Amino acid sequence: MSISRKTITLKKMNSEKSYTAPDKHGYYGQFGGAFIPEMLYRNVEELRSKYLELIADINFQRELNLLLHDFAGRPTPLYFAERLSNQYNANIYLKREDLCHTGAHKINNTIGQLLLAQRMGKKRIIAETGAGQHGVATATVCALKGLDCIVYMGEKDMQRQAPNVARMKMLGAKVIPAISGSKTLKDATNEAIRDWINHPDDTHYIIGSVVGPHPYPDMVARFQSVISKEIKEQLKEKTGTAFPDYVIACVGGGSNAAGAFYHFLDEENVKLIAVEAAGEGLKTGKSAATTVLGKPGILHGSKSLLMQTADGQVVEPHSISAGLDYPGIGPLHAHLFTNGRANFLNATDREALNAAFELAKLEGIIPALESAHALAGLKKLFTEINEHAKKRETVVVCLSGRGDKDLETYMQHIS
Amino acid sequence: MNRLEILFSTKKHHILNVYGTAGFPKLNSTLEMMRSLQECGADMMELGMPYSDPLADGPVIQHSNAIALSNGMTMQKLFAVLKDFRKEIHIPVILMGYLNPVLQFGFEKFCAAAASVGIDGLIIPDLPEFEFENEYGTIIKKYGLSFSFLVTPETPDVRVKKLDSLSSGFLYAVSASATTGGNTHVSDIASYFNRLQLLNLKNPVLVGFGIKDKNSFNTACRYAQGAIIGSAYIAALGKNENVNAATKSFLSSITG
């Protein structure tokens, strides 16, 4: 009896080639790791040695779940988009992360990391932000808990996402413009890392995506995994099965995609679709489609796919969406791409805009420009309406954020 | 004995190591800068390989990296510049830079090229000890290059010993947990350097970050075999078109 149980356990372990967790050095296949200067070692090591235990703690989980429920407004609805479904001849469900407090999925992670920072005795919180959603989500939880908050934001992004800058300021955060390089998310991240180097004692850096040195990619993916946990429960309730045919999400660094994919990663029947920002087009030199244009490289402390010159200098990306304007992707996504577990598409600025206007008109929902890229993926997957299809496929699109912050851009393109 | 070993065994204190960014202030000023540094009394130098995202650097060195890249400096061009430098430069020269450009050049190809032109060692701050032990250390050793790890006031003793054991040439003691060019008060950290002295390290120690003038240089040299100056020298180069004159006046302000 005991022998056979042992055999079963061993068999299970051998067959479990899980995509969800990196190895102990933070590697997903060939990607990940912690390529950090010694000045960051103590802080990153403190986090690495404590995060799993702290997250597993029952009191931590209780406080996290309470805040996710009462403060962030979870669970977010899984909405059956009927008119959009008819448009594409598929059963399309929208995971409404846009209905989270602060308007995007980013708060799932900032609540989690703030609770961790408190337990590690940190008094000062720093963050980088692209579209401003992560900055707002960080400023929000800092206000909630009374911690100092400094947000680095590319100077160019501060202009194109002005409403979010105002929100952060109202929430009491200090917003510091990143004026180096391309003045966007990559440079804001550099400045946040430099701040952390210069404040080794009292500061926690809340990275907003599944990027950065180990344990960040895994930690952020865990905090965002609530998205796919809810999708499974809600889909089961609505359709009788927890597993859709497709999950579609946009990828800049890849945090909402990591969260939307997480509990489906080891379910090979669920097709995972990541949509990157093609910018003005893949061959225009103004793009952010990392899996098409990138090669393995190191940025912000981990090895992943990276847009770079032949000389290893990081290329300045372009996307109409500030949240996708990043020259890399998280190491988990680089691994999913390389292994073929996820299918990577890309959408141009124009295609994303069209998808946003389509959703507004068909469903009465104005999506964030980032999420509009995921919606643009629908057109690429379900262009041919097959009337003889045996069954409509079930598709979940992660609607990662709402479009209030992008109204100025939308107004420029309304026609 | 290699150049570094000779230097550290013959000069026991006040070793002056100066950092300059390759391709700054002008694309073709690198060799002139190296000549001037040797002439004006630098005991050794670190040549920075410019990178678009120098995480551990403050604004001055960031700026020099950006200028060098806009001047067109690349790894290929750097090795072309360095092809015959040993005919005239005899002090130790270390290449310092970030890992990504080195990886794209090809790590082994890079080490081979560095060794063949006469480079003595490497400093790559974002190459951590796990990766060094797992993959890159043996390649660096194979080509006879030294490799210096950084330690900071926050590095625990056990880890200092480990990083010292993996290092060769010298150990780079960062004066404070900070990016380069900060306003560290070197005198505030006597206990850190005293702690290093008690650890019986196998490598000589050079102090860097925040060393900017005669006073901070001399203070650092009280605790270590020498010190490294980077940002202050880069700032001086940025203020004077004439690299030789800038170097001469800056180094005499330190050693004079």
PDB file of C-alpha atoms in Angstrom, chain A residues 73-288:
ATOM      1  CA  GLY A  73     -13.546  45.003  -5.468  1.00  0.00           C
ATOM      2  CA  ARG A  74     -12.771  41.393  -6.255  1.00  0.00           C
ATOM      3  CA  PRO A  75     -13.907  39.120  -7.659  1.00  0.00           C
ATOM      4  CA  THR A  76     -14.191  41.093 -10.873  1.00  0.00           C
ATOM      5  CA  PRO A  77     -16.993  39.919 -13.177  1.00  0.00           C
ATOM      6  CA  LEU A  78     -16.507  37.478 -16.017  1.00  0.00           C
ATOM      7  CA  TYR A  79     -18.835  39.053 -18.538  1.00  0.00           C
ATOM      8  CA  PHE A  80     -20.314  37.254 -21.533  1.00  0.00           C
ATOM      9  CA  ALA A  81     -19.971  39.778 -24.366  1.00  0.00           C
ATOM     10  CA  GLU A  82     -22.869  38.776 -26.566  1.00  0.00           C
ATOM     11  CA  ARG A  83     -22.580  41.252 -29.417  1.00  0.00           C
ATOM     12  CA  LEU A  84     -18.815  40.871 -29.585  1.00  0.00           C
ATOM     13  CA  SER A  85     -19.338  37.097 -29.625  1.00  0.00           C
ATOM     14  CA  ASN A  86     -21.688  37.371 -32.587  1.00  0.00           C
ATOM     15  CA  GLN A  87     -19.180  39.565 -34.380  1.00  0.00           C
ATOM     16  CA  TYR A  88     -16.487  36.882 -34.155  1.00  0.00           C
ATOM     17  CA  ASN A  89     -18.639  33.745 -34.011  1.00  0.00           C
ATOM     18  CA  ALA A  90     -17.093  32.699 -30.711  1.00  0.00           C
ATOM     19  CA  ASN A  91     -18.276  32.731 -27.124  1.00  0.00           C
ATOM     20  CA  ILE A  92     -16.292  35.643 -25.778  1.00  0.00           C
ATOM     21  CA  TYR A  93     -16.010  36.365 -22.092  1.00  0.00           C
ATOM     22  CA  LEU A  94     -14.323  39.488 -20.796  1.00  0.00           C
ATOM     23  CA  LYS A  95     -12.481  39.271 -17.491  1.00  0.00           C
ATOM     24  CA  ARG A  96     -13.309  42.695 -16.154  1.00  0.00           C
ATOM     25  CA  GLU A  97     -10.074  43.766 -14.483  1.00  0.00           C
ATOM     26  CA  ASP A  98     -11.013  47.255 -15.647  1.00  0.00           C
ATOM     27  CA  LEU A  99     -13.566  47.227 -12.831  1.00  0.00           C
ATOM     28  CA  CYS A 100     -10.904  46.844 -10.147  1.00  0.00           C
ATOM     29  CA  HIS A 101     -10.404  49.807  -7.866  1.00  0.00           C
ATOM     30  CA  THR A 102      -7.976  52.216  -9.632  1.00  0.00           C
ATOM     31  CA  GLY A 103      -9.060  50.872 -12.998  1.00  0.00           C
ATOM     32  CA  ALA A 104      -6.722  47.994 -13.782  1.00  0.00           C
ATOM     33  CA  HIS A 105      -5.357  44.676 -12.581  1.00  0.00           C
ATOM     34  CA  LYS A 106      -2.272  46.400 -11.184  1.00  0.00           C
ATOM     35  CA  ILE A 107      -3.769  46.713  -7.707  1.00  0.00           C
ATOM     36  CA  ASN A 108      -3.757  42.910  -7.219  1.00  0.00           C
ATOM     37  CA  ASN A 109       0.019  43.074  -7.093  1.00  0.00           C
ATOM     38  CA  THR A 110       0.458  46.324  -5.186  1.00  0.00           C
ATOM     39  CA  ILE A 111      -1.772  45.150  -2.328  1.00  0.00           C
ATOM     40  CA  GLY A 112       0.228  41.937  -2.075  1.00  0.00           C
ATOM     41  CA  GLN A 113       3.640  43.588  -2.232  1.00  0.00           C
ATOM     42  CA  LEU A 114       2.662  46.314   0.206  1.00  0.00           C
ATOM     43  CA  LEU A 115       1.634  43.727   2.778  1.00  0.00           C
ATOM     44  CA  LEU A 116       4.986  42.017   2.232  1.00  0.00           C
ATOM     45  CA  ALA A 117       6.861  45.318   2.596  1.00  0.00           C
ATOM     46  CA  GLN A 118       5.067  46.021   5.869  1.00  0.00           C
ATOM     47  CA  ARG A 119       6.004  42.625   7.215  1.00  0.00           C
ATOM     48  CA  MET A 120       9.632  43.283   6.298  1.00  0.00           C
ATOM     49  CA  GLY A 121       9.532  46.569   8.219  1.00  0.00           C
ATOM     50  CA  LYS A 122       9.876  48.870   5.202  1.00  0.00           C
ATOM     51  CA  LYS A 123       8.682  52.449   5.518  1.00  0.00           C
ATOM     52  CA  ARG A 124       9.291  53.842   2.062  1.00  0.00           C
ATOM     53  CA  ILE A 125       7.855  52.503  -1.189  1.00  0.00           C
ATOM     54  CA  ILE A 126       9.186  53.169  -4.670  1.00  0.00           C
ATOM     55  CA  ALA A 127       7.707  52.139  -7.998  1.00  0.00           C
ATOM     56  CA  GLU A 128       8.106  52.651 -11.742  1.00  0.00           C
ATOM     57  CA  THR A 129       5.161  53.240 -13.983  1.00  0.00           C
ATOM     58  CA  GLY A 130       4.468  53.366 -17.712  1.00  0.00           C
ATOM     59  CA  ALA A 131       0.795  54.111 -18.320  1.00  0.00           C
ATOM     60  CA  GLY A 132       0.527  55.291 -14.750  1.00  0.00           C
ATOM     61  CA  GLN A 133      -1.782  52.449 -13.699  1.00  0.00           C
ATOM     62  CA  HIS A 134       0.859  50.738 -11.594  1.00  0.00           C
ATOM     63  CA  GLY A 135       1.889  54.106 -10.159  1.00  0.00           C
ATOM     64  CA  VAL A 136      -1.693  54.888  -9.207  1.00  0.00           C
ATOM     65  CA  ALA A 137      -2.183  51.409  -7.731  1.00  0.00           C
ATOM     66  CA  THR A 138       1.004  51.831  -5.700  1.00  0.00           C
ATOM     67  CA  ALA A 139       0.110  55.350  -4.546  1.00  0.00           C
ATOM     68  CA  THR A 140      -3.313  54.031  -3.566  1.00  0.00           C
ATOM     69  CA  VAL A 141      -2.092  51.256  -1.288  1.00  0.00           C
ATOM     70  CA  CYS A 142       0.567  53.552   0.212  1.00  0.00           C
ATOM     71  CA  ALA A 143      -2.171  56.039   1.090  1.00  0.00           C
ATOM     72  CA  LEU A 144      -4.223  53.181   2.504  1.00  0.00           C
ATOM     73  CA  LYS A 145      -1.413  52.110   4.810  1.00  0.00           C
ATOM     74  CA  GLY A 146       0.274  55.464   5.409  1.00  0.00           C
ATOM     75  CA  LEU A 147       3.637  54.747   3.744  1.00  0.00           C
ATOM     76  CA  ASP A 148       5.799  57.202   1.791  1.00  0.00           C
ATOM     77  CA  CYS A 149       5.458  56.668  -1.945  1.00  0.00           C
ATOM     78  CA  ILE A 150       7.804  57.759  -4.737  1.00  0.00           C
ATOM     79  CA  VAL A 151       6.887  56.898  -8.319  1.00  0.00           C
ATOM     80  CA  TYR A 152       9.293  57.173 -11.240  1.00  0.00           C
ATOM     81  CA  MET A 153       7.630  57.850 -14.573  1.00  0.00           C
ATOM     82  CA  GLY A 154       9.132  58.608 -17.967  1.00  0.00           C
ATOM     83  CA  GLU A 155       8.834  62.277 -18.829  1.00  0.00           C
ATOM     84  CA  LYS A 156       7.170  61.363 -22.135  1.00  0.00           C
ATOM     85  CA  ASP A 157       4.646  59.137 -20.336  1.00  0.00           C
ATOM     86  CA  MET A 158       3.837  61.893 -17.836  1.00  0.00           C
ATOM     87  CA  GLN A 159       2.664  63.963 -20.761  1.00  0.00           C
ATOM     88  CA  ARG A 160       0.591  61.301 -22.489  1.00  0.00           C
ATOM     89  CA  GLN A 161      -0.946  59.942 -19.280  1.00  0.00           C
ATOM     90  CA  ALA A 162      -1.503  63.222 -17.467  1.00  0.00           C
ATOM     91  CA  PRO A 163      -4.696  62.174 -15.625  1.00  0.00           C
ATOM     92  CA  ASN A 164      -2.817  59.391 -13.857  1.00  0.00           C
ATOM     93  CA  VAL A 165      -0.067  61.810 -12.793  1.00  0.00           C
ATOM     94  CA  ALA A 166      -2.739  63.975 -11.195  1.00  0.00           C
ATOM     95  CA  ARG A 167      -4.269  60.955  -9.455  1.00  0.00           C
ATOM     96  CA  MET A 168      -0.930  59.897  -7.987  1.00  0.00           C
ATOM     97  CA  LYS A 169      -0.320  63.401  -6.694  1.00  0.00           C
ATOM     98  CA  MET A 170      -3.767  63.566  -5.115  1.00  0.00           C
ATOM     99  CA  LEU A 171      -3.047  60.243  -3.411  1.00  0.00           C
ATOM    100  CA  GLY A 172       0.026  61.805  -1.835  1.00  0.00           C
ATOM    101  CA  ALA A 173       2.742  60.221  -3.971  1.00  0.00           C
ATOM    102  CA  LYS A 174       5.771  62.061  -5.247  1.00  0.00           C
ATOM    103  CA  VAL A 175       6.098  61.590  -9.013  1.00  0.00           C
ATOM    104  CA  ILE A 176       9.646  61.955 -10.311  1.00  0.00           C
ATOM    105  CA  PRO A 177      10.152  62.259 -14.086  1.00  0.00           C
ATOM    106  CA  ALA A 178      12.704  59.911 -15.660  1.00  0.00           C
ATOM    107  CA  ILE A 179      14.598  62.077 -18.106  1.00  0.00           C
ATOM    108  CA  SER A 180      17.216  59.606 -19.335  1.00  0.00           C
ATOM    109  CA  GLY A 181      17.096  57.477 -22.487  1.00  0.00           C
ATOM    110  CA  SER A 182      13.727  57.175 -24.192  1.00  0.00           C
ATOM    111  CA  LYS A 183      11.970  58.819 -21.192  1.00  0.00           C
ATOM    112  CA  THR A 184       9.505  55.923 -20.958  1.00  0.00           C
ATOM    113  CA  LEU A 185       8.962  52.805 -18.844  1.00  0.00           C
ATOM    114  CA  LYS A 186      12.449  51.326 -19.288  1.00  0.00           C
ATOM    115  CA  ASP A 187      14.044  54.504 -18.014  1.00  0.00           C
ATOM    116  CA  ALA A 188      11.582  54.877 -15.159  1.00  0.00           C
ATOM    117  CA  THR A 189      12.567  51.348 -14.130  1.00  0.00           C
ATOM    118  CA  ASN A 190      16.279  52.260 -14.253  1.00  0.00           C
ATOM    119  CA  GLU A 191      15.636  55.251 -12.011  1.00  0.00           C
ATOM    120  CA  ALA A 192      13.623  53.196  -9.523  1.00  0.00           C
ATOM    121  CA  ILE A 193      16.431  50.632  -9.331  1.00  0.00           C
ATOM    122  CA  ARG A 194      18.982  53.414  -8.757  1.00  0.00           C
ATOM    123  CA  ASP A 195      16.776  54.829  -6.003  1.00  0.00           C
ATOM    124  CA  TRP A 196      16.715  51.407  -4.346  1.00  0.00           C
ATOM    125  CA  ILE A 197      20.508  51.164  -4.558  1.00  0.00           C
ATOM    126  CA  ASN A 198      20.723  54.523  -2.814  1.00  0.00           C
ATOM    127  CA  HIS A 199      18.209  53.608  -0.082  1.00  0.00           C
ATOM    128  CA  PRO A 200      19.245  50.167   1.113  1.00  0.00           C
ATOM    129  CA  ASP A 201      17.665  50.273   4.568  1.00  0.00           C
ATOM    130  CA  ASP A 202      14.064  51.376   4.629  1.00  0.00           C
ATOM    131  CA  THR A 203      12.782  50.971   1.073  1.00  0.00           C
ATOM    132  CA  HIS A 204      10.814  48.331  -0.797  1.00  0.00           C
ATOM    133  CA  TYR A 205      10.613  48.489  -4.579  1.00  0.00           C
ATOM    134  CA  ILE A 206       7.181  47.427  -5.862  1.00  0.00           C
ATOM    135  CA  ILE A 207       7.892  46.304  -9.417  1.00  0.00           C
ATOM    136  CA  GLY A 208       4.690  46.423 -11.434  1.00  0.00           C
ATOM    137  CA  SER A 209       5.263  43.628 -13.892  1.00  0.00           C
ATOM    138  CA  VAL A 210       6.642  40.092 -14.099  1.00  0.00           C
ATOM    139  CA  VAL A 211      10.109  41.490 -14.815  1.00  0.00           C
ATOM    140  CA  GLY A 212      13.163  42.240 -12.691  1.00  0.00           C
ATOM    141  CA  PRO A 213      15.479  39.947 -10.764  1.00  0.00           C
ATOM    142  CA  HIS A 214      14.239  36.758  -9.105  1.00  0.00           C
ATOM    143  CA  PRO A 215      11.967  36.607  -7.076  1.00  0.00           C
ATOM    144  CA  TYR A 216      10.007  39.435  -8.713  1.00  0.00           C
ATOM    145  CA  PRO A 217       8.689  37.614 -11.804  1.00  0.00           C
ATOM    146  CA  ASP A 218       7.400  34.738  -9.684  1.00  0.00           C
ATOM    147  CA  MET A 219       6.104  36.949  -6.882  1.00  0.00           C
ATOM    148  CA  VAL A 220       4.185  39.282  -9.209  1.00  0.00           C
ATOM    149  CA  ALA A 221       2.786  36.307 -11.167  1.00  0.00           C
ATOM    150  CA  ARG A 222       1.529  34.791  -7.906  1.00  0.00           C
ATOM    151  CA  PHE A 223      -0.186  38.011  -6.874  1.00  0.00           C
ATOM    152  CA  GLN A 224      -1.786  38.345 -10.319  1.00  0.00           C
ATOM    153  CA  SER A 225      -2.770  34.682 -10.491  1.00  0.00           C
ATOM    154  CA  VAL A 226      -6.043  35.596  -8.746  1.00  0.00           C
ATOM    155  CA  ILE A 227      -7.236  36.575 -12.243  1.00  0.00           C
ATOM    156  CA  SER A 228      -7.102  33.031 -13.634  1.00  0.00           C
ATOM    157  CA  LYS A 229      -8.237  31.527 -10.345  1.00  0.00           C
ATOM    158  CA  GLU A 230     -11.447  33.533 -10.647  1.00  0.00           C
ATOM    159  CA  ILE A 231     -11.790  32.849 -14.382  1.00  0.00           C
ATOM    160  CA  LYS A 232     -11.811  29.105 -13.693  1.00  0.00           C
ATOM    161  CA  GLU A 233     -14.449  29.375 -10.979  1.00  0.00           C
ATOM    162  CA  GLN A 234     -16.641  31.788 -12.918  1.00  0.00           C
ATOM    163  CA  LEU A 235     -16.411  29.925 -16.208  1.00  0.00           C
ATOM    164  CA  LYS A 236     -17.272  26.666 -14.485  1.00  0.00           C
ATOM    165  CA  GLU A 237     -20.342  28.315 -13.029  1.00  0.00           C
ATOM    166  CA  LYS A 238     -21.416  29.797 -16.343  1.00  0.00           C
ATOM    167  CA  THR A 239     -20.562  26.994 -18.769  1.00  0.00           C
ATOM    168  CA  GLY A 240     -20.013  23.894 -16.693  1.00  0.00           C
ATOM    169  CA  THR A 241     -16.336  23.710 -17.545  1.00  0.00           C
ATOM    170  CA  ALA A 242     -13.491  25.626 -15.951  1.00  0.00           C
ATOM    171  CA  PHE A 243     -11.354  25.526 -19.063  1.00  0.00           C
ATOM    172  CA  PRO A 244     -11.831  27.845 -22.048  1.00  0.00           C
ATOM    173  CA  ASP A 245     -10.431  27.088 -25.490  1.00  0.00           C
ATOM    174  CA  TYR A 246      -8.481  30.351 -25.526  1.00  0.00           C
ATOM    175  CA  VAL A 247      -7.203  32.912 -23.055  1.00  0.00           C
ATOM    176  CA  ILE A 248      -6.070  36.159 -24.649  1.00  0.00           C
ATOM    177  CA  ALA A 249      -4.082  38.909 -22.922  1.00  0.00           C
ATOM    178  CA  CYS A 250      -1.833  41.782 -23.920  1.00  0.00           C
ATOM    179  CA  VAL A 251       1.869  41.684 -23.021  1.00  0.00           C
ATOM    180  CA  GLY A 252       4.149  44.601 -22.249  1.00  0.00           C
ATOM    181  CA  GLY A 253       6.177  43.230 -19.359  1.00  0.00           C
ATOM    182  CA  GLY A 254       3.352  40.736 -19.044  1.00  0.00           C
ATOM    183  CA  SER A 255       1.728  40.937 -15.609  1.00  0.00           C
ATOM    184  CA  ASN A 256      -1.924  40.696 -16.625  1.00  0.00           C
ATOM    185  CA  ALA A 257      -1.054  37.918 -19.072  1.00  0.00           C
ATOM    186  CA  ALA A 258       0.852  36.065 -16.356  1.00  0.00           C
ATOM    187  CA  GLY A 259      -2.161  36.391 -14.075  1.00  0.00           C
ATOM    188  CA  ALA A 260      -4.686  35.379 -16.732  1.00  0.00           C
ATOM    189  CA  PHE A 261      -2.571  32.402 -17.883  1.00  0.00           C
ATOM    190  CA  TYR A 262      -1.298  31.226 -14.494  1.00  0.00           C
ATOM    191  CA  HIS A 263      -3.795  28.502 -13.547  1.00  0.00           C
ATOM    192  CA  PHE A 264      -4.041  27.371 -17.172  1.00  0.00           C
ATOM    193  CA  LEU A 265      -0.293  27.093 -17.790  1.00  0.00           C
ATOM    194  CA  ASP A 266      -0.233  23.365 -17.145  1.00  0.00           C
ATOM    195  CA  GLU A 267      -3.555  22.738 -18.917  1.00  0.00           C
ATOM    196  CA  GLU A 268      -2.254  22.150 -22.427  1.00  0.00           C
ATOM    197  CA  ASN A 269      -5.755  22.131 -23.933  1.00  0.00           C
ATOM    198  CA  VAL A 270      -6.202  25.791 -23.108  1.00  0.00           C
ATOM    199  CA  LYS A 271      -4.588  27.848 -25.850  1.00  0.00           C
ATOM    200  CA  LEU A 272      -2.756  30.857 -24.460  1.00  0.00           C
ATOM    201  CA  ILE A 273      -2.556  33.906 -26.705  1.00  0.00           C
ATOM    202  CA  ALA A 274      -0.291  36.837 -25.860  1.00  0.00           C
ATOM    203  CA  VAL A 275      -0.655  40.008 -27.910  1.00  0.00           C
ATOM    204  CA  GLU A 276       2.315  42.366 -28.122  1.00  0.00           C
ATOM    205  CA  ALA A 277       2.332  45.937 -29.348  1.00  0.00           C
ATOM    206  CA  ALA A 278       3.539  46.191 -32.953  1.00  0.00           C
ATOM    207  CA  GLY A 279       3.501  49.991 -32.717  1.00  0.00           C
ATOM    208  CA  GLU A 280       3.482  51.554 -36.150  1.00  0.00           C
ATOM    209  CA  GLY A 281       4.429  48.201 -37.668  1.00  0.00           C
ATOM    210  CA  LEU A 282       7.012  45.481 -37.151  1.00  0.00           C
ATOM    211  CA  LYS A 283       9.391  46.808 -39.773  1.00  0.00           C
ATOM    212  CA  THR A 284       9.046  50.528 -39.088  1.00  0.00           C
ATOM    213  CA  GLY A 285      11.586  50.721 -36.275  1.00  0.00           C
ATOM    214  CA  LYS A 286       8.731  51.961 -34.111  1.00  0.00           C
ATOM    215  CA  SER A 287       7.509  48.814 -32.444  1.00  0.00           C
ATOM    216  CA  ALA A 288       7.480  47.025 -29.107  1.00  0.00           C
TER     217      ALA A 288
END
